[in-house]
Short mmCIF file of C-alpha atoms in Angstrom, two decimals:
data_model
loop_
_atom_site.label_atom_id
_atom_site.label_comp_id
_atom_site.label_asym_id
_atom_site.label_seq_id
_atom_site.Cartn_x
_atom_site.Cartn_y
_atom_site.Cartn_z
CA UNK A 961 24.82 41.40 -22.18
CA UNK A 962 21.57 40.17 -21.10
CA UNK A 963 19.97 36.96 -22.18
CA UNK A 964 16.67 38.51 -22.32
CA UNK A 965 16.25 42.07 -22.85
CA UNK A 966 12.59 44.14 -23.24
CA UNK A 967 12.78 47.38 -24.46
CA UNK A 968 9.51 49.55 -24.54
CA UNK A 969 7.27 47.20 -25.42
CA UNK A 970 3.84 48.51 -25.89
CA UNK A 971 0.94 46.21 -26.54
CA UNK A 972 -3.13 47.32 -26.79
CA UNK A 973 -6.29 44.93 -27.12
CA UNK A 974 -7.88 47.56 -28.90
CA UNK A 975 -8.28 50.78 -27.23
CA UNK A 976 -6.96 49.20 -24.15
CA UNK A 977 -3.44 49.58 -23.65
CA UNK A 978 -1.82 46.51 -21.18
CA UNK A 979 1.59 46.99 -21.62
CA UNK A 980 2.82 51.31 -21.84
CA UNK A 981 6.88 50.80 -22.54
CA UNK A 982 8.11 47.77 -20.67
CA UNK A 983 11.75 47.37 -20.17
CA UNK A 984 13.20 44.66 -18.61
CA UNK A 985 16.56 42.96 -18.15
CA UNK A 986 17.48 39.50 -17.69
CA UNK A 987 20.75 37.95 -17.30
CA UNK A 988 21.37 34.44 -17.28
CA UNK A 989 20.99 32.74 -14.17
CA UNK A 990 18.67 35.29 -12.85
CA UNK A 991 15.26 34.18 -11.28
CA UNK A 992 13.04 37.18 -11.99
CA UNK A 993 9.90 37.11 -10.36
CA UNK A 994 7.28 39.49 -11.34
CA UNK A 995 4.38 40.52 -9.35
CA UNK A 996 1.17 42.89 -9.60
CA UNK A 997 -2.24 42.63 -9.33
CA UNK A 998 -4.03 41.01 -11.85
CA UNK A 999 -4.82 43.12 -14.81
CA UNK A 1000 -1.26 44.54 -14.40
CA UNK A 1001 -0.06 42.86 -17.39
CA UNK A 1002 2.23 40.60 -15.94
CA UNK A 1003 1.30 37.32 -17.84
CA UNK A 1004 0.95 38.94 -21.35
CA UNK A 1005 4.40 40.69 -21.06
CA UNK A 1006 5.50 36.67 -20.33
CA UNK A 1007 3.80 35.08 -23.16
CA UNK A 1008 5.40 38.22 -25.59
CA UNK A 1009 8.96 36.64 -24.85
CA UNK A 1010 7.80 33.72 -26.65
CA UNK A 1011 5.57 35.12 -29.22
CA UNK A 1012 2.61 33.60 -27.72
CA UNK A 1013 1.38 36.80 -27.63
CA UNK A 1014 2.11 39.89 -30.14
CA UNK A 1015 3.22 43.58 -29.39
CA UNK A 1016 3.00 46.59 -31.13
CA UNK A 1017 6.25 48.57 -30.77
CA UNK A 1018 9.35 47.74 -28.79
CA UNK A 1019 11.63 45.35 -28.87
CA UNK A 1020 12.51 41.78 -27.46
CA UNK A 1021 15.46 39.66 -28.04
CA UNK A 1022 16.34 36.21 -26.08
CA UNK A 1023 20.07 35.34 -26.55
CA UNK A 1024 20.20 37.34 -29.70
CA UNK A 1025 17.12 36.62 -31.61
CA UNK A 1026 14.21 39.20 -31.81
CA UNK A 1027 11.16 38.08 -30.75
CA UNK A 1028 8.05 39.09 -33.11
CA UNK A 1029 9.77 41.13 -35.89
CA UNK A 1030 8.77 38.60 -38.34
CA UNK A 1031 12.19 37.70 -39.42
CA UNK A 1032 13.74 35.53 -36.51
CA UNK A 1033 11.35 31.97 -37.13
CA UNK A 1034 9.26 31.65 -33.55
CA UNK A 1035 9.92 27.81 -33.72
CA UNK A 1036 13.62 28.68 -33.41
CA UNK A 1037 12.81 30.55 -30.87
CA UNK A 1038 10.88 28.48 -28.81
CA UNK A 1039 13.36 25.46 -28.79
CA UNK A 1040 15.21 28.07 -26.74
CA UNK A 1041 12.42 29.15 -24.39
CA UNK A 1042 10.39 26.97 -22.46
CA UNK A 1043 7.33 27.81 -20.86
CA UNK A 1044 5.19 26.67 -17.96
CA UNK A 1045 1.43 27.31 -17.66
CA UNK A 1046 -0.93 27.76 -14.88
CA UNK A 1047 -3.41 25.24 -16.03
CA UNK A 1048 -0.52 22.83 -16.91
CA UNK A 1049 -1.47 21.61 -20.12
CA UNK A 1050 -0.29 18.30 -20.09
CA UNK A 1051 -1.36 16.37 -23.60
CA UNK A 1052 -4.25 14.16 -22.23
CA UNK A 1053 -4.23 11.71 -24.74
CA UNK A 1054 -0.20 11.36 -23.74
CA UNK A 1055 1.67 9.69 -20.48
CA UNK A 1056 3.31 11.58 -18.52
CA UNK A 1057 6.60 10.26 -20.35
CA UNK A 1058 5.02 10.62 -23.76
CA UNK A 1059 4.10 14.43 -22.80
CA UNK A 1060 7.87 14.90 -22.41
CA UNK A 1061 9.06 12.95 -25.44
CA UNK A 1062 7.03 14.68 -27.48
CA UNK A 1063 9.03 17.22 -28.51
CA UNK A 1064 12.64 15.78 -28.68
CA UNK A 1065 11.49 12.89 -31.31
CA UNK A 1066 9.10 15.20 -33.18
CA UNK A 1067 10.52 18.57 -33.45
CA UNK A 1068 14.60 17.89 -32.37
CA UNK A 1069 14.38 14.36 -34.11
CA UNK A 1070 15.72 12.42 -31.37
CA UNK A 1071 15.94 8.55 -31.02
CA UNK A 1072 13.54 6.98 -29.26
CA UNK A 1073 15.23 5.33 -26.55
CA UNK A 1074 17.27 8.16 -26.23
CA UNK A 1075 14.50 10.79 -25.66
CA UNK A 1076 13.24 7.91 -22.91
CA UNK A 1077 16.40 7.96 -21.02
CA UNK A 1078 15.99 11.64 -20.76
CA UNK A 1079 12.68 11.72 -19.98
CA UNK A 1080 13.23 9.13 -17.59
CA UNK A 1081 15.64 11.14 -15.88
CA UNK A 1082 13.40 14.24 -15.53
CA UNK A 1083 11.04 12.83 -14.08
CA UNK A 1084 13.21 11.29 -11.33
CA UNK A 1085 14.46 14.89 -10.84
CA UNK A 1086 11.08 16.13 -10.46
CA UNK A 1087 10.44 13.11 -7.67
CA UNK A 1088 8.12 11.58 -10.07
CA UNK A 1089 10.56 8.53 -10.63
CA UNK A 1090 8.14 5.62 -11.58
CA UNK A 1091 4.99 8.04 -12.90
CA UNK A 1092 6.51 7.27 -16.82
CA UNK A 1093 3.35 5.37 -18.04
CA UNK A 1094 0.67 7.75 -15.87
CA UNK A 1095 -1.90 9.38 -17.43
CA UNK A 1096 -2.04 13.27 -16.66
CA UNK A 1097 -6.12 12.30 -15.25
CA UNK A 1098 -4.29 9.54 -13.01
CA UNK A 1099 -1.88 12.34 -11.53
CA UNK A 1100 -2.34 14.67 -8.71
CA UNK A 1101 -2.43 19.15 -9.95
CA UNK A 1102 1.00 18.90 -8.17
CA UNK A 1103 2.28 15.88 -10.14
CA UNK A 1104 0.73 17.24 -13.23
CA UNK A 1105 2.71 20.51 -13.07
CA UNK A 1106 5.61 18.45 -12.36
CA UNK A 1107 5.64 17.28 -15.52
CA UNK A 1108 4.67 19.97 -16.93
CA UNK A 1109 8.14 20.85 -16.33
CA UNK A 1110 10.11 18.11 -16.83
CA UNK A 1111 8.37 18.38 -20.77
CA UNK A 1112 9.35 21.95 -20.94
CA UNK A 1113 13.23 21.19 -19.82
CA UNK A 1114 13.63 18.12 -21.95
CA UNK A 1115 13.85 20.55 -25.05
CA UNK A 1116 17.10 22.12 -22.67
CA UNK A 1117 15.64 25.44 -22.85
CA UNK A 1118 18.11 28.21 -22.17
CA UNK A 1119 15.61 30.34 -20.33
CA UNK A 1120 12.34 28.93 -18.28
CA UNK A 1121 8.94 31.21 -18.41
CA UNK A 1122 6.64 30.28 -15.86
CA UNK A 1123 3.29 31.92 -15.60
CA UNK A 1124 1.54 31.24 -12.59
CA UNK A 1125 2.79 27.74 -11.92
CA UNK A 1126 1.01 27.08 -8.50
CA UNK A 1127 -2.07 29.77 -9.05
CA UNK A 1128 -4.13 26.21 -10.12
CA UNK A 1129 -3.20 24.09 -6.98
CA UNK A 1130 -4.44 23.15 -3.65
CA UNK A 1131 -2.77 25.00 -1.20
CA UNK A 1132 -0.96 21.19 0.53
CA UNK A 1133 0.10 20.78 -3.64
CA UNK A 1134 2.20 24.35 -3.98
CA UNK A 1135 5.52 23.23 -2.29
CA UNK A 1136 6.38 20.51 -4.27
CA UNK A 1137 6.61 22.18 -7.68
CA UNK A 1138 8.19 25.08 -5.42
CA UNK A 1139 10.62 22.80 -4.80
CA UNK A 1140 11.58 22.04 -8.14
CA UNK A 1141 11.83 25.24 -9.04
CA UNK A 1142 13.80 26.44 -6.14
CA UNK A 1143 16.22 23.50 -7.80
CA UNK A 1144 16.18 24.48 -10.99
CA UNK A 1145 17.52 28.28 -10.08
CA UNK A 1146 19.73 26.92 -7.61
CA UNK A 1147 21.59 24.74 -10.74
CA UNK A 1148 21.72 28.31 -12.30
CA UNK A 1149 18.79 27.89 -14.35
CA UNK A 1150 17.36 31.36 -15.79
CA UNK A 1151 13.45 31.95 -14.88
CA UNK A 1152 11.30 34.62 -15.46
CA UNK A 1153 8.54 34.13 -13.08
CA UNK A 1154 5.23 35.28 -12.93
CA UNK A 1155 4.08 34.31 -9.71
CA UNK A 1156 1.50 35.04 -6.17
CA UNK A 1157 3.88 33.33 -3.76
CA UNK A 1158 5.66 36.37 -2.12
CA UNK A 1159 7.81 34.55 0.17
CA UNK A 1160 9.10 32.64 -2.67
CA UNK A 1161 9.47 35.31 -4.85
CA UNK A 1162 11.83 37.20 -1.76
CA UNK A 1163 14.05 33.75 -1.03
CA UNK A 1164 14.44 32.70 -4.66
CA UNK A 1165 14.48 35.43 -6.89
CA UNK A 1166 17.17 37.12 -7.83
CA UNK A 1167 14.97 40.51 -9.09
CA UNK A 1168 11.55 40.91 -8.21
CA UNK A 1169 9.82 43.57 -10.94
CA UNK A 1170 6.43 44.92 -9.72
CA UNK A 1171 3.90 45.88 -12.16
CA UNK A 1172 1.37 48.14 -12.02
CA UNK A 1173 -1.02 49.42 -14.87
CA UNK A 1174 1.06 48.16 -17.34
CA UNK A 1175 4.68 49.50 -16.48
CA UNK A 1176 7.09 48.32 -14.55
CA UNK A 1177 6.59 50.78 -11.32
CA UNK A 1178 9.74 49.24 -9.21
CA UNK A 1179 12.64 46.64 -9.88
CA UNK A 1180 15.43 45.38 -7.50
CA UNK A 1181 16.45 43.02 -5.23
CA UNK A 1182 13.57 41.25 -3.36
CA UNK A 1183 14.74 41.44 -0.05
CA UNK A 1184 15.42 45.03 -0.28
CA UNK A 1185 11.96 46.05 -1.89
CA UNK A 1186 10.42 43.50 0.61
CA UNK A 1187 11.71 45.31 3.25
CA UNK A 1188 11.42 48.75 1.74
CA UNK A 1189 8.82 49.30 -0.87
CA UNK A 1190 9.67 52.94 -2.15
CA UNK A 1191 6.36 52.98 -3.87
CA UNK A 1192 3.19 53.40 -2.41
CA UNK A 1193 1.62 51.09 -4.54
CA UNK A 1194 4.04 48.06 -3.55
CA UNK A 1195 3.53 48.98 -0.66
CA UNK A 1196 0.15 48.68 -0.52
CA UNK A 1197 0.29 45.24 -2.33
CA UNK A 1198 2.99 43.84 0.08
CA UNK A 1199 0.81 44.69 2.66
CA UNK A 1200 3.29 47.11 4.56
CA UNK A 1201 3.14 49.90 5.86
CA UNK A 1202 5.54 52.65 3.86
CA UNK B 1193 -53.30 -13.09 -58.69
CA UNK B 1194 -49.41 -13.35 -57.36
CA UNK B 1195 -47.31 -15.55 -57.13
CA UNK B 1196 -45.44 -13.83 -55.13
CA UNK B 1197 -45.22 -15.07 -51.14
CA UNK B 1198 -43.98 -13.06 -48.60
CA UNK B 1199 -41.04 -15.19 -48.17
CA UNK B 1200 -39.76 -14.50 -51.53
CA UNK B 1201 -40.79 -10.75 -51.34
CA UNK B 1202 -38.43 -10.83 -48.07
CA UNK B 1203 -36.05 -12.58 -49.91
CA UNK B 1204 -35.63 -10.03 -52.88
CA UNK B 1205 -35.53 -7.15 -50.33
CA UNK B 1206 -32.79 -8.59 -48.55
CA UNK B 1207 -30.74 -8.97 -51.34
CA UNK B 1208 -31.47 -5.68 -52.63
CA UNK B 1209 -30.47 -4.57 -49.07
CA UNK B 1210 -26.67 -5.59 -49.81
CA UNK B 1211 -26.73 -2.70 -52.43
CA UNK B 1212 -27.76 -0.28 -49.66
CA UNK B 1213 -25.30 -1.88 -46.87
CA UNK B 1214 -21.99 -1.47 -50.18
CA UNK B 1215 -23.35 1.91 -51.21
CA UNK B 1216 -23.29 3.04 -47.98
CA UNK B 1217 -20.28 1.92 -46.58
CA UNK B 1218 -18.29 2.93 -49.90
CA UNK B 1219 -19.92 6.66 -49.53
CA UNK B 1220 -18.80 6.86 -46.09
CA UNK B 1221 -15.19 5.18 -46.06
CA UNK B 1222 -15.01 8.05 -49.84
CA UNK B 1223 -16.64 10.46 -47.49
CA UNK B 1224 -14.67 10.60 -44.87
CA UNK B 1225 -11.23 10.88 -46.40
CA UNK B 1226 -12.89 13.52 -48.47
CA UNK B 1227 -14.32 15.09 -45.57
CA UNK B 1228 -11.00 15.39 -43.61
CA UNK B 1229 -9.19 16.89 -46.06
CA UNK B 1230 -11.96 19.80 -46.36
CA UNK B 1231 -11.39 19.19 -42.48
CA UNK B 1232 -7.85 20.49 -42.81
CA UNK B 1233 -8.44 23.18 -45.18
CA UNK B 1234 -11.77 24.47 -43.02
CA UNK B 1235 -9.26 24.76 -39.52
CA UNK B 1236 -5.74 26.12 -41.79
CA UNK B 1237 -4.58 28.79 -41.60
CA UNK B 1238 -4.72 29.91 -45.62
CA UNK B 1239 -7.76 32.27 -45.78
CA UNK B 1240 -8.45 30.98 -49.26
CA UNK B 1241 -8.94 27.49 -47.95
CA UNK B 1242 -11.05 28.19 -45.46
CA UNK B 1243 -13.44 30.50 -47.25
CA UNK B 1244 -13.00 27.36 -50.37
CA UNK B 1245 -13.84 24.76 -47.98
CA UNK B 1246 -16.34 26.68 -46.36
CA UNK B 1247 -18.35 27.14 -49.77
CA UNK B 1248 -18.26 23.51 -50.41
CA UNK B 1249 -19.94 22.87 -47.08
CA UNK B 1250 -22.54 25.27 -47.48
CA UNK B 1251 -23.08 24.24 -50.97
CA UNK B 1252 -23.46 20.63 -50.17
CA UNK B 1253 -25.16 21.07 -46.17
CA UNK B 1254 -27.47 23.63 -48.11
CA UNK B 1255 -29.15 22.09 -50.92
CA UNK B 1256 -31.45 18.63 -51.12
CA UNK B 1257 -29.03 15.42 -51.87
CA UNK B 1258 -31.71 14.89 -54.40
CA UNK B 1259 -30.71 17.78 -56.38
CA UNK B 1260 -27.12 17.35 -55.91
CA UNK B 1261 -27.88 13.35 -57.12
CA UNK B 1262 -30.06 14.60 -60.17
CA UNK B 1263 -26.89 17.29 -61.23
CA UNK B 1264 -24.15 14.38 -61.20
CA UNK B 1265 -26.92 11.85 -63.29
CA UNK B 1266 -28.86 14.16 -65.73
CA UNK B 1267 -26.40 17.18 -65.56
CA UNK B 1268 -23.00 15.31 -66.37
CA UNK B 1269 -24.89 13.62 -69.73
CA UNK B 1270 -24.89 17.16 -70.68
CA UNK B 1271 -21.29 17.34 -71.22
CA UNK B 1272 -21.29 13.71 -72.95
CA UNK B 1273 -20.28 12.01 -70.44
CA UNK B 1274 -22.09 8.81 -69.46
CA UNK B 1275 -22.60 8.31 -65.72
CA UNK B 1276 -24.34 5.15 -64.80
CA UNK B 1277 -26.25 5.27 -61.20
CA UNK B 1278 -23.75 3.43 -59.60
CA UNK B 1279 -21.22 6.12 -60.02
CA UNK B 1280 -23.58 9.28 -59.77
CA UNK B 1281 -24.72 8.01 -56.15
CA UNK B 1282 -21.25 7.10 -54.94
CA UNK B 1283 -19.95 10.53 -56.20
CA UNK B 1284 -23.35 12.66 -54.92
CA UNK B 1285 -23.64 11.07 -51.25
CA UNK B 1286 -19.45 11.28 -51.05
CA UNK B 1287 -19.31 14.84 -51.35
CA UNK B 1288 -22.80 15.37 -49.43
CA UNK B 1289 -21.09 13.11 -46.38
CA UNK B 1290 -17.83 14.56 -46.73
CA UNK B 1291 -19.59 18.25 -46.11
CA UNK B 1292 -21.52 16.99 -42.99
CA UNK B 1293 -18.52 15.21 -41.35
CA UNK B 1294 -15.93 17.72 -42.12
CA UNK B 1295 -18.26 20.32 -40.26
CA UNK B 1296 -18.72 17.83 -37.68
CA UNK B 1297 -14.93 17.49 -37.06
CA UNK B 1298 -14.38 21.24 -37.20
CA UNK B 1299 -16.20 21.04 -34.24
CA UNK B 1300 -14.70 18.87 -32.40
CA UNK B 1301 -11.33 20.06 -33.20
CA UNK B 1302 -12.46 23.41 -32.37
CA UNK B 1303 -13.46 21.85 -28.61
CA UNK B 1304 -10.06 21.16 -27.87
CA UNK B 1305 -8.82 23.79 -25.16
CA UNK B 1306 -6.60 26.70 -26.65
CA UNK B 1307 -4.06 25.59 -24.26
CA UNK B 1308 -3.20 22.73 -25.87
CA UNK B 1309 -2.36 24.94 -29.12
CA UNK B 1310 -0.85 27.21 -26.62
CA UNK B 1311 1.38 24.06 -25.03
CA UNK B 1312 2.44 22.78 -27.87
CA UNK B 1313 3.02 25.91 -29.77
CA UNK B 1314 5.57 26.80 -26.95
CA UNK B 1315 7.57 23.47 -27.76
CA UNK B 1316 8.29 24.50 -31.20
CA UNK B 1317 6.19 21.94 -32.55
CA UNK B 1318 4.97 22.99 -36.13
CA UNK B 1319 1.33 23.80 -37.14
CA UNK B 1320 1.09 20.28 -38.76
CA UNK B 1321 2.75 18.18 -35.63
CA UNK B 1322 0.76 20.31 -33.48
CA UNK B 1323 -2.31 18.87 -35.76
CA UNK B 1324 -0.83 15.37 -36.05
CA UNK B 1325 0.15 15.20 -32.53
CA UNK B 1326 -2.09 16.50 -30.17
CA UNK B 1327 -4.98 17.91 -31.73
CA UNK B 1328 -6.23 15.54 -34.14
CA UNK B 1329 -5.73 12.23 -31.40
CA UNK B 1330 -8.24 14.00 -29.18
CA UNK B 1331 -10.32 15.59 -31.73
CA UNK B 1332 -10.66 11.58 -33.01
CA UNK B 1333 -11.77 10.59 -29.64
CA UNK B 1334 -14.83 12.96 -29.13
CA UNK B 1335 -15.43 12.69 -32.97
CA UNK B 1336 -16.21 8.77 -33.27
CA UNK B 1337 -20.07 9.29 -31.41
CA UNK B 1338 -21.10 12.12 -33.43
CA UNK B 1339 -19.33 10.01 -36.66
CA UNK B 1340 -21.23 7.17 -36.27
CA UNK B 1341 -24.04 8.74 -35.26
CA UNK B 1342 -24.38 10.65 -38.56
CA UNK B 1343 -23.43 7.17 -40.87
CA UNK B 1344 -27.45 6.53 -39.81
CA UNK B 1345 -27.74 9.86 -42.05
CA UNK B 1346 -25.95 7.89 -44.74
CA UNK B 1347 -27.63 4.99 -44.96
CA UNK B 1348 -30.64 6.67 -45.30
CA UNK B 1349 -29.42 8.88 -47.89
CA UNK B 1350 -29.10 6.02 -49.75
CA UNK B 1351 -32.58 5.49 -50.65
CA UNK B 1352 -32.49 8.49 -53.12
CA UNK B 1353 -30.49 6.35 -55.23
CA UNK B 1354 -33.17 4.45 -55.91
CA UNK B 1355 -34.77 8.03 -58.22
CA UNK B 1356 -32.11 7.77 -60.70
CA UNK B 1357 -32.54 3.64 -61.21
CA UNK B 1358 -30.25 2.54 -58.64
CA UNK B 1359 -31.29 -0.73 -57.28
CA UNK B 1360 -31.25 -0.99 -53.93
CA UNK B 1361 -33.72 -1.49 -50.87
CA UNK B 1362 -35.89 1.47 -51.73
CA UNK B 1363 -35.99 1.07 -55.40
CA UNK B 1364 -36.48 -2.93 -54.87
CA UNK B 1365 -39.56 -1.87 -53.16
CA UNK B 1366 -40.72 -0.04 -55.26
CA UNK B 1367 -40.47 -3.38 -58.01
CA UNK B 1368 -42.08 -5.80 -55.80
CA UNK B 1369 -44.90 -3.40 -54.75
CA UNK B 1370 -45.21 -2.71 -59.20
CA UNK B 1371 -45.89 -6.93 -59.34
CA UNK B 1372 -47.48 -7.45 -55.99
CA UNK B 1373 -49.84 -3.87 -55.18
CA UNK B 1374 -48.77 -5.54 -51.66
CA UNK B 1375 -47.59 -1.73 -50.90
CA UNK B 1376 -48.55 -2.31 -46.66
CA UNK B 1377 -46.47 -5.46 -46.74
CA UNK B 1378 -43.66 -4.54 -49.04
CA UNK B 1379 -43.25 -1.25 -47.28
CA UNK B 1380 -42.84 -1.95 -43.90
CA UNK B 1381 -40.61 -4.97 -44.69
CA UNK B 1382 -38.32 -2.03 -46.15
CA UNK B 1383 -38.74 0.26 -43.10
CA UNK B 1384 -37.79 -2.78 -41.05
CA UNK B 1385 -35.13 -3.45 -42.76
CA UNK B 1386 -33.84 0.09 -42.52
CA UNK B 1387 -34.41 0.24 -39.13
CA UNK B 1388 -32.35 -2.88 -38.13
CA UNK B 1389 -29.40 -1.70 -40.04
CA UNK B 1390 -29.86 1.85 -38.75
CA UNK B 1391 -30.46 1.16 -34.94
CA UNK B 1392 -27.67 -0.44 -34.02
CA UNK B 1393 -25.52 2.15 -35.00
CA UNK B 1394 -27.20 4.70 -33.35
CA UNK B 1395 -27.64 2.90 -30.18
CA UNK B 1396 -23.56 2.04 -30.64
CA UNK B 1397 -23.29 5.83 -30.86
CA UNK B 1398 -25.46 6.72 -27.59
CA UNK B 1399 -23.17 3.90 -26.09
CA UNK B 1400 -19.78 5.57 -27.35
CA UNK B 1401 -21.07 8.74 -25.90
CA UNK B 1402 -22.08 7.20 -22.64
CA UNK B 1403 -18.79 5.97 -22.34
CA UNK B 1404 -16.78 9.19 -23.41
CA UNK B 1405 -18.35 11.37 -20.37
CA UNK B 1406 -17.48 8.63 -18.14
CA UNK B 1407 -14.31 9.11 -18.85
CA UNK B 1408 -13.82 12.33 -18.39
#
């Protein structure tokens, strides 16, 4: 059984429907990246999975609970499902060890010192050993997303959402929260990325899903839809030629 | 044809003026509690709240504090209840300064990016830790210029008290000038004194600004 599984989920802004019957499978361990052009409805069909967003018919369920049918409690949810944001939003009032305590003591009602030595131990996975008492204004976009991270795994999230981690950094800043990513699915971490880097989408993922005007127009493996778009349209946004 | 020299016309004023420092600093500590917890109901998520707490302001932000001071003196003896002026001005300028800071606060909680909602909603945290924990810190932080900027508003305010018999700066003015018909003298002494209790706090509050758009 999948750990997350979409079936036809439609969602409108009004008259304007973003998302026409969106189905989508994710076992655990995968790394699914999704790509599209913007508009596509990549990022809202992400923030459905953890009822950041709503949806109007259809169905979601992560590891058994249904997302957004009013009877499964979101904050349940979300202690299962962590998220990642472009524009990071670390707490700025927070260190970057605070930011990732935050959560354990408050909502999981973990000691202290415990929630420290785990935080602690994040950050040194992230390579930001040392950055504990830094402000998110002292720290580099890179750094910051970093952490972003390391808060979103300290709740030990069985499934990671990131939506458009490296869309807000320099170009010289993208590799190093690449890099922790890459980790993270390589420890058999499940991800659902939303993401622009192609060549990271092809070597990490698992599944690459391309959208396109609010459905899912072609799913696979990366290297093989890489290599041999069957649609026009990924073609087109792969930049070869069919 | 008085006895009265301006060094004991100054002195009189000044002590009157401890009325107007206590009233005003007992309004606005009142005030403020007060005015957070209309705060919390104004930004909930309870539609009855917010339309409740939203009256209140408008009731309070949209009619004279002299009005709202007469209706707790003269308009509580109605029901047989004896207010003295002491108690009618705390309880009129609490509920007027509770109304102008809570809609001061709504706005800057309301300048807090949605992604921090967003951020902290997708850690499970509650709608109350979300409040306690990372809106309300740096909602504080932006709110303390505008906050003591408006506690100038306050101490002003005050000097309606002196209408229903309150004696403080204003209304021990208004005595001296009765004995003195000094009114030049005895008036600007009281507009200097509210100015030197007023000015400092709002140059303190241009400073606090200053300071918070360094920093970001």
């Amino acid at each position: 059984m999948s750990l997350v599984s979409i079936r036809d989920v439609r969602k409108s802004y009004g008259a304007q429907e973003v998302l026409k019957g969106v189905s989508l499978d994710t076992g655990r361990g995968d790394v699914v990246a999704i790509i599209g052009r913007s508009g596509s409805g990549k990022s809202t069909l992400l923030r459905c999975i953890n009822g950041l967003e709503t949806y109007q018919s259809g169905s979601i369920t992560v590891d058994g609970m249904a997302v957004g049918d009013g009877k499964t409690d979101l904050r349940t949810l979300r202690r299962h499902v962590g998220m990642v944001f472009q524009q990071f939003n670390l707490f700025p009032h927070l260190t970057a060890g605070e930011n990732i305590m935050l959560a354990p003591t408050v909502v999981v009602k973990e000691q202290k010192g415990e929630a420290r030595a785990v935080a602690e131990s994040l950050l040194e996975k992230v390579g930001l050993a040392g950055k504990f008492d830094a402000y998110p204004s002292q720290l580099s976009g890179g750094q910051q997303q970093r952490v972003a991270i390391a808060r979103a795994l300290a709740m030990r999230p069985t499934v990671l959402l990131c939506d458009e981690i490296t869309s807000a950094l320099d170009p010289e800043l993208v590799n190093e929260v690449l890099k922790v990513v890459e980790r993270l699915a390589s420890e058999g971490m499940t991800l659902i990325l939303v993401t622009h880097e192609m060549r990271f989408a092809r070597d990490v993922g698992t599944k690459l899903v391309f959208m396109h005007q609010g459905r899912v127009h072609e799913e696979g493996p990366p290297k093989a839809l890489f290599g041999q778009p069957a649609t026009p349209e990924l073609a087109q946004f792969i930049g070869v030629q069919p | 044809m008085s006895d009265f020299s301006f060094w004991i016309i100054l002195q009189n004023l000044l002590l009157a003026t401890r009325w107007t420092i206590l009233l005003s600093l007992i309004a606005f500590v009142s005030g403020g509690i007060v005015g957070l917890l209309v705060l919390l109901a104004r930004v909930s998520h309870g539609r009855v709240l917010r339309i409740l707490s939203l009256g209140y302001i408008e009731v309070f932000q949209g009619t004279p504090l002299l009005m709202q001071l007469f209706l707790f003196f003269f308009g509580v003896a109605l029901f047989g209840i004896e207010v003295s002026p002491w108690v009618a001005a705390w309880l009129a300028l609490t509920l007027w300064t509770s109304a102008f800071l809570a809609e001061i606060w709504r706005g800057c909680v309301e300048s807090i990016p949605k992604g921090q909602w967003e951020a902290s909603e997708s850690l499970a945290l509650s709608y109350g830790e979300q409040m306690r924990h990372v809106i309300l810190p740096q909602a504080l932080r932006i709110a303390v210029a505008p906050t003591v900027g408006f506690s100038v508003q306050v101490v002003k305010g005050t000097a309606l008290a002196s209408i229903i018999g309150f004696v403080e700066l204003t209304k021990a003015g208004t005595m001296l000038n009765n004995v003195t018909f000094r009114p030049f003298l005895v008036y600007t002494l009281v507009a200097l004194i509210y100015f030197a209790l007023c000015f400092p706090l709002s140059w303190y509050s241009k400073r606090l600004e200053g300071r918070l758009n360094v920093a970001r």
